[in-house]
Coordinates of C-alpha atoms in Angstrom, one line a residue:
M1 CA 14.8 -12.5 -62.1
P2 CA 15.4 -8.8 -62.7
S3 CA 13.8 -9.2 -66.2
K4 CA 10.7 -10.8 -64.8
L5 CA 10.4 -8.0 -62.3
S6 CA 10.9 -5.4 -65.0
D7 CA 8.2 -7.1 -67.2
S8 CA 5.8 -7.2 -64.3
M9 CA 6.3 -3.5 -63.6
T10 CA 5.8 -2.7 -67.3
K11 CA 2.5 -4.6 -67.4
I12 CA 1.3 -2.8 -64.2
K13 CA 2.2 0.6 -65.7
D14 CA 0.5 -0.2 -69.0
S15 CA -2.6 -1.5 -67.1
W16 CA -2.7 1.6 -64.9
S17 CA -2.3 4.0 -67.8
G18 CA -5.1 2.3 -69.6
L19 CA -7.6 2.8 -66.8
E20 CA -10.1 5.6 -66.8
F21 CA -9.8 8.5 -64.4
K22 CA -12.8 7.5 -62.4
V23 CA -11.5 4.0 -62.0
K24 CA -8.1 5.2 -60.9
R25 CA -9.8 7.5 -58.4
R26 CA -11.9 4.6 -57.0
I27 CA -8.8 2.4 -56.7
L28 CA -6.9 5.1 -54.9
F29 CA -9.8 5.8 -52.6
W30 CA -10.4 2.2 -51.5
G31 CA -6.7 1.6 -51.3
M32 CA -6.4 4.5 -48.9
L33 CA -9.3 3.3 -46.8
S34 CA -7.6 -0.2 -46.6
L35 CA -4.4 1.4 -45.4
I36 CA -6.3 3.5 -42.8
A37 CA -8.1 0.4 -41.6
L38 CA -4.9 -1.5 -41.2
A39 CA -3.2 1.4 -39.5
S40 CA -6.1 1.8 -37.1
T41 CA -6.1 -1.9 -36.3
V42 CA -2.3 -1.8 -35.5
L43 CA -2.8 1.3 -33.3
L44 CA -5.6 -0.3 -31.4
L45 CA -3.7 -3.5 -30.8
N46 CA -0.6 -1.7 -29.6
R47 CA -2.3 0.9 -27.5
T48 CA -2.4 0.3 -23.8
D49 CA -4.9 2.1 -21.6
Y50 CA -3.6 3.1 -18.1
V51 CA -5.4 3.8 -14.9
V52 CA -4.2 5.4 -11.7
L53 CA -3.0 2.8 -9.1
Y54 CA -1.6 5.1 -6.4
S55 CA -1.1 8.8 -6.2
K56 CA 0.8 11.3 -4.0
L57 CA 3.6 8.8 -3.1
D58 CA 7.1 9.8 -2.1
V59 CA 10.0 9.2 -4.4
K60 CA 11.4 6.3 -2.5
E61 CA 8.1 4.3 -2.4
V62 CA 7.5 5.0 -6.1
A63 CA 10.9 3.4 -6.9
E64 CA 10.1 0.3 -4.7
I65 CA 6.6 -0.2 -6.2
D66 CA 7.9 0.3 -9.8
K67 CA 10.5 -2.5 -9.2
L68 CA 7.8 -4.8 -7.8
L69 CA 5.6 -4.1 -10.8
T70 CA 8.5 -4.9 -13.1
D71 CA 9.0 -8.2 -11.3
L72 CA 5.3 -8.9 -11.7
G73 CA 5.4 -8.2 -15.4
V74 CA 2.9 -5.4 -15.2
K75 CA 3.2 -2.4 -17.6
S76 CA 3.4 0.8 -15.6
K77 CA 4.1 4.6 -15.7
N78 CA 4.9 7.0 -13.0
S79 CA 5.0 10.8 -12.8
S80 CA 5.2 13.1 -9.9
G81 CA 4.4 10.5 -7.3
T82 CA 1.5 9.0 -9.3
I83 CA 1.7 5.4 -10.6
L84 CA -0.4 4.2 -13.5
V85 CA -0.8 0.5 -14.6
E86 CA -2.5 -1.1 -17.6
K87 CA -6.2 -1.1 -17.4
G88 CA -7.8 -4.4 -16.2
R89 CA -5.0 -5.4 -13.8
E90 CA -5.3 -2.7 -11.2
E91 CA -7.3 -4.7 -8.7
D92 CA -5.0 -7.7 -9.0
V93 CA -1.9 -5.5 -8.6
R94 CA -3.5 -3.7 -5.5
M95 CA -4.1 -7.1 -3.8
K96 CA -0.6 -8.3 -4.4
L97 CA 1.0 -5.0 -3.2
A98 CA -1.3 -4.9 -0.2
V99 CA 0.1 -8.3 0.9
Q100 CA 3.5 -6.8 0.9
G101 CA 2.4 -3.7 2.8
Y102 CA 2.1 -1.1 0.1
P103 CA 1.3 1.8 -0.1
K104 CA 3.0 3.1 3.0
T105 CA 2.4 6.7 1.9
G106 CA 0.2 8.5 -0.6
L107 CA -3.1 9.2 1.2
N108 CA -5.5 10.9 -1.2
Y109 CA -9.1 12.1 -1.6
D110 CA -10.2 9.8 -4.4
L111 CA -13.1 8.4 -2.4
Y112 CA -14.5 11.9 -1.9
L113 CA -13.7 13.4 -5.4
N114 CA -14.9 10.4 -7.4
N115 CA -18.4 10.6 -5.8
I116 CA -19.0 14.3 -5.9
N117 CA -20.5 16.3 -8.8
F118 CA -22.5 19.5 -9.3
S119 CA -25.8 17.8 -8.4
T120 CA -24.7 16.3 -5.1
S121 CA -26.4 17.8 -2.1
T122 CA -24.7 19.3 0.9
R123 CA -25.7 16.4 3.1
D124 CA -24.3 13.8 0.7
K125 CA -21.1 15.8 0.4
N126 CA -20.7 15.8 4.2
I127 CA -21.4 12.0 4.3
M128 CA -18.7 11.3 1.6
L129 CA -16.3 13.7 3.4
R130 CA -16.8 11.7 6.6
Y131 CA -16.2 8.4 4.8
Q132 CA -13.0 9.9 3.2
L133 CA -11.8 11.0 6.7
Q134 CA -12.5 7.5 8.1
D135 CA -10.5 6.0 5.2
R136 CA -7.7 8.4 5.6
L137 CA -7.4 7.9 9.4
S138 CA -7.5 4.1 8.9
N139 CA -4.6 4.2 6.4
T140 CA -2.6 6.5 8.7
I141 CA -2.9 4.3 11.7
K142 CA -2.0 1.2 9.7
L143 CA 1.4 2.8 9.1
L144 CA 2.3 2.4 12.8
Q145 CA 4.5 -0.4 13.9
G146 CA 2.8 -3.6 15.1
I147 CA -0.6 -2.7 13.5
T148 CA -1.8 -4.7 10.6
N149 CA -5.2 -3.2 10.1
A150 CA -7.3 -0.4 11.5
V151 CA -11.0 0.4 11.2
V152 CA -12.1 3.9 12.1
T153 CA -15.8 4.8 12.7
I154 CA -16.9 8.4 13.2
S155 CA -20.4 9.2 14.4
M156 CA -21.7 12.8 14.1
D157 CA -25.2 14.3 13.9
M158 CA -25.8 15.3 10.3
Q159 CA -28.8 17.5 11.3
E160 CA -26.9 19.7 13.7
D161 CA -27.6 22.8 11.7
F162 CA -31.3 22.6 12.6
Q163 CA -31.0 21.8 16.3
L164 CA -30.4 23.8 19.4
G165 CA -27.1 23.7 21.2
S166 CA -28.4 21.6 24.1
Q167 CA -30.0 19.1 21.7
K168 CA -26.9 18.4 19.7
N169 CA -25.4 14.9 20.0
P170 CA -21.6 14.9 20.7
V171 CA -19.2 13.7 18.1
T172 CA -17.9 10.2 18.9
A173 CA -15.2 7.9 17.3
N174 CA -13.9 4.4 17.8
V175 CA -10.8 2.7 16.5
L176 CA -10.6 -1.1 16.1
L177 CA -7.0 -2.3 15.8
E178 CA -5.8 -5.6 14.5
L179 CA -2.4 -6.2 16.0
E180 CA 0.5 -8.4 15.0
P181 CA 0.8 -11.7 17.0
M182 CA 2.4 -11.2 20.5
Y183 CA 2.5 -7.4 20.1
V184 CA 1.4 -5.3 23.0
P185 CA 1.2 -1.6 22.1
E186 CA 2.8 0.8 24.6
K187 CA 0.7 3.4 26.5
Q188 CA 2.3 6.3 24.7
H189 CA 1.4 4.8 21.3
I190 CA -2.2 4.5 22.3
R191 CA -2.2 8.1 23.6
A192 CA -0.7 9.2 20.2
I193 CA -3.5 7.5 18.3
Q194 CA -6.1 9.1 20.6
K195 CA -4.5 12.5 20.0
L196 CA -4.5 11.9 16.2
M197 CA -8.2 11.2 16.3
I198 CA -9.0 14.3 18.5
T199 CA -6.9 16.7 16.3
S200 CA -8.3 15.2 13.0
I201 CA -12.0 15.3 13.8
S202 CA -13.6 18.6 14.6
G203 CA -15.6 18.7 17.8
L204 CA -14.3 15.3 19.1
K205 CA -13.4 15.3 22.8
E206 CA -11.0 13.0 24.6
E207 CA -13.7 11.2 26.6
N208 CA -15.6 10.3 23.4
V209 CA -12.8 8.2 21.9
A210 CA -12.6 4.5 22.2
I211 CA -9.7 2.3 21.1
I212 CA -9.9 -1.5 21.3
D213 CA -8.2 -4.5 19.7
S214 CA -9.7 -7.4 17.8
E215 CA -10.1 -9.3 21.0
A216 CA -12.3 -6.6 22.5
N217 CA -9.6 -5.3 25.0
D218 CA -9.8 -1.7 25.9
L219 CA -6.4 -0.2 25.0
L220 CA -6.8 3.2 26.4
P221 CA -4.9 3.7 29.6
N222 CA -6.9 4.0 32.8
T223 CA -7.7 7.7 33.6
N224 CA -9.4 7.3 37.0
N225 CA -7.8 8.5 40.2
D226 CA -7.5 5.1 41.8
P227 CA -3.9 5.0 43.1
L228 CA -3.9 1.2 43.2
S229 CA -4.9 1.0 39.6
A230 CA -2.2 3.5 38.6
I231 CA 0.5 1.4 40.5
T232 CA -0.7 -1.8 38.8
S233 CA -0.6 -0.2 35.4
S234 CA 2.9 1.1 35.9
Q235 CA 4.2 -2.2 37.1
F236 CA 2.6 -3.9 34.1
E237 CA 4.2 -1.4 31.7
L238 CA 7.6 -1.9 33.3
K239 CA 7.3 -5.7 32.8
K240 CA 6.3 -5.4 29.2
S241 CA 8.9 -2.8 28.5
V242 CA 11.8 -5.0 29.8
E243 CA 10.4 -8.0 27.9
K244 CA 10.1 -6.1 24.7
E245 CA 13.6 -4.6 25.0
L246 CA 15.1 -8.1 25.4
Q247 CA 13.0 -9.6 22.6
N248 CA 14.0 -6.8 20.1
K249 CA 17.7 -7.3 21.0
I250 CA 17.5 -11.0 20.3
I251 CA 15.6 -10.6 17.0
Y252 CA 18.0 -7.8 15.9
M253 CA 20.9 -10.3 16.3
F254 CA 19.5 -13.3 14.5
E255 CA 17.2 -11.6 11.9
P256 CA 20.1 -11.3 9.3
V257 CA 20.8 -15.0 9.8
F258 CA 17.3 -16.6 9.8
G259 CA 15.0 -13.8 8.6
S260 CA 12.4 -11.9 10.5
K261 CA 9.6 -14.5 9.7
N262 CA 11.8 -17.5 10.6
I263 CA 12.5 -16.7 14.3
K264 CA 10.1 -16.4 17.2
V265 CA 11.2 -15.1 20.6
S266 CA 9.3 -15.1 23.9
V267 CA 10.7 -13.4 27.0
N268 CA 9.2 -13.8 30.5
A269 CA 10.5 -11.6 33.3
T270 CA 9.5 -11.9 36.9
F271 CA 9.7 -8.8 39.1
D272 CA 9.6 -8.3 42.8
F273 CA 7.5 -5.2 43.6
D274 CA 7.5 -5.7 47.4
K275 CA 8.6 -2.8 49.5
R276 CA 11.1 -3.7 52.2
K277 CA 12.9 -1.6 54.9
T278 CA 15.5 -3.0 57.3
Q279 CA 17.2 -1.2 60.2
L280 CA 20.5 -2.6 61.7
T281 CA 22.4 -1.3 64.8
E282 CA 26.0 -2.6 65.4
Y283 CA 28.1 -2.0 68.6
T284 CA 31.9 -2.4 68.3
P285 CA 34.3 -2.3 71.3
I286 CA 37.5 -0.4 71.0
I287 CA 40.0 -1.6 73.8
N288 CA 40.2 -5.1 75.0
N289 CA 36.6 -5.7 74.0
E290 CA 35.5 -3.3 76.7
G291 CA 35.3 0.1 75.2
I292 CA 36.3 3.5 76.5
P293 CA 35.4 4.4 80.2
F294 CA 33.0 7.3 79.9
T295 CA 31.8 7.8 83.6
I296 CA 33.0 6.3 86.8
D297 CA 30.9 6.5 90.0
E298 CA 32.7 5.3 93.2
L299 CA 30.9 5.3 96.6
T300 CA 32.6 4.6 99.9
E301 CA 30.5 4.0 103.0
K302 CA 31.8 3.5 106.7
F303 CA 29.5 2.5 109.5
S304 CA 29.8 1.0 113.1
D305 CA 28.1 -2.1 114.2
S306 CA 27.7 -2.5 118.1
S307 CA 26.1 -5.9 117.8
T308 CA 29.3 -7.4 116.5
N309 CA 31.5 -6.6 119.5
A310 CA 29.0 -6.5 122.3
A311 CA 31.0 -8.8 124.6
S312 CA 34.0 -6.4 124.7
G313 CA 31.9 -3.5 125.3
S314 CA 33.1 -1.5 122.2
D315 CA 31.5 -0.7 118.7
S316 CA 32.9 -2.3 115.4
L317 CA 33.8 -0.1 112.4
N318 CA 32.8 -1.4 108.9
E319 CA 33.5 0.1 105.4
R320 CA 31.7 -0.6 102.0
V321 CA 33.0 0.6 98.6
Q322 CA 30.8 0.6 95.4
K323 CA 32.3 1.6 92.0
V324 CA 30.2 1.9 88.8
V325 CA 32.1 2.4 85.4
N326 CA 30.1 3.4 82.2
Y327 CA 31.9 2.4 78.9
R328 CA 31.3 3.8 75.5
V329 CA 31.5 1.7 72.4
N330 CA 31.1 2.3 68.6
E331 CA 27.4 2.2 67.6
L332 CA 26.5 1.8 63.8
T333 CA 22.9 2.1 62.7
R334 CA 21.9 1.1 59.2
T335 CA 18.6 1.6 57.5
I336 CA 18.2 -0.4 54.2
E337 CA 15.3 0.2 51.9
E338 CA 15.1 -2.1 48.8
A339 CA 13.9 -0.6 45.5
Q340 CA 10.7 -1.9 44.0
G341 CA 10.6 -3.6 40.6
V342 CA 13.6 -5.7 41.0
I343 CA 14.1 -8.5 38.4
K344 CA 14.1 -11.8 40.1
D345 CA 14.1 -14.2 37.2
I346 CA 14.2 -14.1 33.3
S347 CA 13.3 -17.0 31.0
I348 CA 13.7 -16.9 27.2
S349 CA 12.3 -19.3 24.6
I350 CA 13.4 -19.1 21.0
L351 CA 11.8 -21.1 18.1
I352 CA 13.6 -21.2 14.8
N353 CA 12.2 -22.3 11.4
D354 CA 15.2 -24.4 10.4
T355 CA 15.0 -28.2 10.8
T356 CA 18.6 -28.6 9.7
L357 CA 20.1 -27.2 13.0
D358 CA 21.7 -29.9 15.2
Q359 CA 22.1 -29.8 19.0
D360 CA 25.5 -28.0 18.7
G361 CA 24.0 -25.2 16.7
L362 CA 21.1 -24.8 19.1
F363 CA 23.6 -24.7 22.1
N364 CA 25.8 -22.1 20.3
I365 CA 22.6 -19.9 19.8
S366 CA 21.8 -20.2 23.5
Q367 CA 25.3 -19.2 24.4
I368 CA 25.1 -16.1 22.2
V369 CA 21.8 -15.1 23.6
G370 CA 22.9 -15.6 27.2
A371 CA 26.0 -13.4 26.6
S372 CA 24.1 -10.7 24.8
V373 CA 21.2 -10.2 27.4
D374 CA 23.2 -11.3 30.5
V375 CA 20.9 -14.3 31.3
D376 CA 22.0 -17.7 32.5
T377 CA 21.9 -20.3 29.7
A378 CA 19.9 -22.6 32.1
N379 CA 17.0 -20.2 31.6
I380 CA 17.3 -20.1 27.8
N381 CA 15.5 -22.7 25.7
V382 CA 16.2 -22.9 21.9
S383 CA 14.3 -25.2 19.6
N384 CA 13.8 -25.6 15.9
M385 CA 10.7 -26.6 14.1
D386 CA 9.1 -26.4 10.7
F387 CA 6.6 -23.4 10.4
T388 CA 4.0 -25.5 8.5
A389 CA 1.1 -23.2 9.3
D390 CA 2.9 -20.2 7.7
K391 CA 3.4 -22.2 4.5
V392 CA -0.2 -23.4 4.4
E393 CA -1.4 -19.8 4.9
A394 CA 0.9 -18.5 2.3
Q395 CA -0.3 -21.1 -0.2
R396 CA -3.9 -20.4 0.6
L397 CA -3.3 -16.7 0.0
K398 CA -1.6 -17.4 -3.3
D399 CA -4.5 -19.5 -4.4
A400 CA -6.9 -16.7 -3.5
L401 CA -4.9 -14.2 -5.5
D402 CA -4.7 -16.5 -8.5
A403 CA -8.5 -17.0 -8.4
A404 CA -9.0 -13.3 -8.1
K405 CA -6.6 -12.6 -11.0
Q406 CA -8.5 -15.1 -13.2
E407 CA -11.8 -13.4 -12.4
V408 CA -10.3 -10.0 -13.2
E409 CA -8.5 -11.0 -16.4
E410 CA -11.4 -13.1 -17.9
P411 CA -14.7 -11.3 -17.3
F412 CA -15.9 -12.3 -20.7
P413 CA -15.4 -15.3 -23.0
I414 CA -13.7 -13.0 -25.6
S415 CA -11.3 -10.4 -24.6
E416 CA -11.4 -6.8 -25.9
Q417 CA -8.1 -7.2 -27.7
T418 CA -9.4 -10.3 -29.5
M419 CA -12.6 -8.5 -30.7
I420 CA -10.4 -5.6 -32.0
I421 CA -8.2 -8.1 -34.0
I422 CA -11.3 -9.8 -35.5
A423 CA -12.9 -6.4 -36.4
G424 CA -9.7 -5.2 -38.0
M425 CA -9.2 -8.3 -40.0
F426 CA -12.8 -8.2 -41.2
F427 CA -12.6 -4.6 -42.4
A428 CA -9.2 -5.3 -44.1
F429 CA -10.7 -8.3 -45.9
I430 CA -13.7 -6.3 -47.1
F431 CA -11.6 -3.5 -48.4
A432 CA -9.3 -5.9 -50.2
L433 CA -12.3 -7.5 -51.8
I434 CA -13.7 -4.2 -52.9
L435 CA -10.3 -3.1 -54.3
L436 CA -9.9 -6.4 -56.1
R437 CA -13.3 -6.2 -57.6
T438 CA -12.7 -2.7 -58.8
I439 CA -9.5 -3.6 -60.5
R440 CA -11.0 -6.7 -62.2
K441 CA -13.9 -4.6 -63.6
A442 CA -11.4 -2.1 -64.9
M443 CA -9.3 -4.8 -66.4
A444 CA -12.3 -6.5 -68.0
K445 CA -13.3 -3.5 -70.0
P446 CA -12.0 -3.6 -73.6
K447 CA -9.4 -1.1 -74.3
V448 CA -10.2 1.0 -77.4
D449 CA -7.4 2.8 -79.0
I450 CA -8.7 6.1 -80.3
E451 CA -6.4 8.3 -82.3
V452 CA -6.9 11.8 -81.3
P453 CA -5.6 14.3 -83.8
Q454 CA -3.5 17.1 -82.4
V455 CA -5.6 20.2 -82.4
S456 CA -4.4 23.5 -81.1
S457 CA -6.4 25.5 -78.6
Q458 CA -7.2 28.1 -81.2
E459 CA -8.5 25.5 -83.7
L460 CA -10.5 23.8 -80.9
E461 CA -12.2 27.0 -80.1
E462 CA -13.0 27.6 -83.7
L463 CA -14.5 24.1 -84.0
L464 CA -16.6 24.3 -80.9
T465 CA -19.4 26.7 -80.5
S466 CA -19.6 29.0 -77.6
E467 CA -22.2 26.8 -75.9
E468 CA -20.1 23.7 -76.3
L469 CA -17.0 25.5 -75.1
A470 CA -18.8 26.7 -71.9
K471 CA -20.0 23.1 -71.3
V472 CA -16.5 21.7 -71.6
K473 CA -15.1 24.4 -69.2
E474 CA -18.0 23.7 -66.7
E475 CA -17.1 20.0 -66.7
E476 CA -13.5 20.7 -66.0
R477 CA -14.4 23.0 -63.2
V478 CA -16.7 20.4 -61.7
N479 CA -14.0 17.7 -62.0
K480 CA -11.5 19.9 -60.3
E481 CA -14.0 20.6 -57.4
K482 CA -14.8 16.9 -57.0
L483 CA -11.1 16.0 -57.0
A484 CA -10.4 18.7 -54.3
E485 CA -13.4 17.5 -52.3
E486 CA -12.2 13.9 -52.5
Q487 CA -8.7 15.0 -51.5
K488 CA -10.1 16.8 -48.5
I489 CA -12.1 13.7 -47.5
I490 CA -9.0 11.6 -47.6
E491 CA -7.2 14.1 -45.3
D492 CA -10.1 14.3 -42.9
I493 CA -10.2 10.5 -42.7
T494 CA -6.5 10.3 -42.1
Q495 CA -6.8 12.8 -39.3
I496 CA -9.7 11.1 -37.7
A497 CA -7.9 7.8 -37.8
K498 CA -5.0 9.3 -35.9
V499 CA -7.1 11.0 -33.2
N500 CA -9.9 8.3 -32.8
P501 CA -9.4 5.0 -34.6
K502 CA -12.7 3.7 -33.4
N503 CA -14.8 6.5 -35.0
A504 CA -12.8 6.0 -38.2
A505 CA -13.6 2.3 -38.3
D506 CA -17.4 3.1 -37.8
L507 CA -17.2 5.7 -40.6
I508 CA -15.6 3.2 -42.9
A509 CA -18.2 0.6 -42.1
Y510 CA -20.9 3.1 -43.0
W511 CA -19.3 3.9 -46.3
M512 CA -19.0 0.2 -47.1
E513 CA -22.6 -0.3 -46.5
K514 CA -23.5 2.6 -48.8
K515 CA -21.1 1.3 -51.4
D516 CA -22.7 -2.2 -51.3
E517 CA -26.2 -0.6 -51.8
E518 CA -24.9 1.4 -54.8
D519 CA -23.3 -1.7 -56.3
E520 CA -26.6 -3.6 -55.9
E521 CA -28.5 -0.9 -57.7
V522 CA -26.0 -0.8 -60.6
V523 CA -26.3 -4.6 -60.9
G524 CA -30.1 -4.4 -60.9
E525 CA -30.0 -1.8 -63.6
E526 CA -27.7 -3.8 -65.8
L527 CA -29.9 -6.9 -65.4
S528 CA -33.0 -5.0 -66.3

C-alpha cells in the first residue's frame, strides 16, 4: 500500500512538472474558485439569520422566555434584554408565547419607529405616535390581574393647530376590557386604569374616559351625588370583597394539590343591611320585691257626725287615716343598635377536575374548607367532574397553532435552504468539470524533451542582440505583472467570499459564462 501511494505521488509530481506555466496557473485558478464555491456554500448553509422577537425585557423574563424557546427547539440569542430568534419562525413563536402570557414586560416603540422615515409628514407622525400610544397602553393594562385582553382607542383632533380654542374637540378615550371568567374588578382597580389613561394622554379629562367590559357593562364607579346609589354601590362592593377573599383563600389551599386550572370555586354570601334600633327598660326590686321606701305621705282626718247619735242628743266623733308610700327600684334602660352588613349565610360550591376522587375524598375536602373559612359543612358542596370543554379548547388552539406554523414554515414549495444547496452543488459541479477538462487537455499534449544547453548570462547577452534582450526582459516584466494581478484577484475573491458569499457566487457565475464563451471561440478557431 505505501509503495502504491508513493508511485501515485511520483506520477502526480511528474505530470505537474511537465505542465506549462499557463496550464498550471489555470489549474490553480479554477481549483481556488472551486474551493471558494464550496466554502461559500458551507457558510450559507450553516448561517442562521436572526430577527428581534422582544426587546427591553427584564432579566427574569429573558431567562423564562429563553428556557421556553429551548423547550420549543428554537434557536435564539439574547443580549441586554433583547431576544432574537431564527428568521422565519418569529410569528409562530410569538403566538405560542402569547398563549402562555408572554411578554409580561418589554414595551417598546417598534410600531412608531418602523413606520417613520425622513419623508413622513408631521400628520402621519402624529397618527403613528397615537397608534403606538394605544398599543403601549393596551399592553400595560393587560399586565393587570384578571384582565386577559385590553383594547384602547384614543380620539383626538388632528387639525387642532388650525382651529380656534372654542372649536377644538376634546380628547376622548375608551378602554374595552376582556376579563377572566367570574372575575369582577374592584373599584380601586378601575380607578387606577382611569388614572393611567389620564396621566398618559395629554389633554384627556376624567369625564372623557370610558371603561367597559366585553359584555358592555360600564365599569367606572358611579360619580353622581345620589346617596341611595352610593349606599347600594358600597353594599355591593362589600359583598364582592368578602366573596373574593373566601374564594382566594380556598384556591390558595388547594392550588398546589390540583393546579390552578383544575379547581373552580364559587362563594355566595348573604348580608343583612337592615338598620335596627331596640330600647329596653328593666326594673329590679331590692328588698322583698318591694324596693326601698322613698317618700311616705300619711294623712289623719277626724270629724263628728251628728246624724249617727241623734237619739242620744250628742255628736259622734270619727277618724280616717290615709298613708301613701312611694318605693324606688333599680331601673335599667338599654338601647341596642345592630350594625349594618351582617353576614347571614354563606354557601360554597367547589368543582374539581379529577374524576378519581371518591366520596371520602370529597368529604375530607369539605371538612378542610369548613375549618379554614369557618363555614358549616352543610353549606359546602364539593363535586368532581371532567373539564372536557377546556380540553377541547386546548386541542382547538393547538390545531390552530400547528396550521399557522405550517403556513409560516412552508410559504414556497422549495425552501431557501434547499435552493442554496442546489446552487452550491451546481457551481461545485461546474468548477470540477472545468478543472478536469483543463487537466485532461494538459495531459493530452505530447511532452517534448528539449535539451537546453547551459549558457551563462554573459554568453546569453552576447548571443542576443540588444533588441532581442529588451524583448525578453519586457516579456518577463509582463509575466510578473500578470502573476501579481492574478494573485491580487484571488485575494479579492477570498475576501469577498468571506464578507458576502452571495456576491462571490454571482461573480463566479459571471466568470464561468465568460470562460465558456472563450472556450467556444477557441474550439471554433481550431475547427476552421
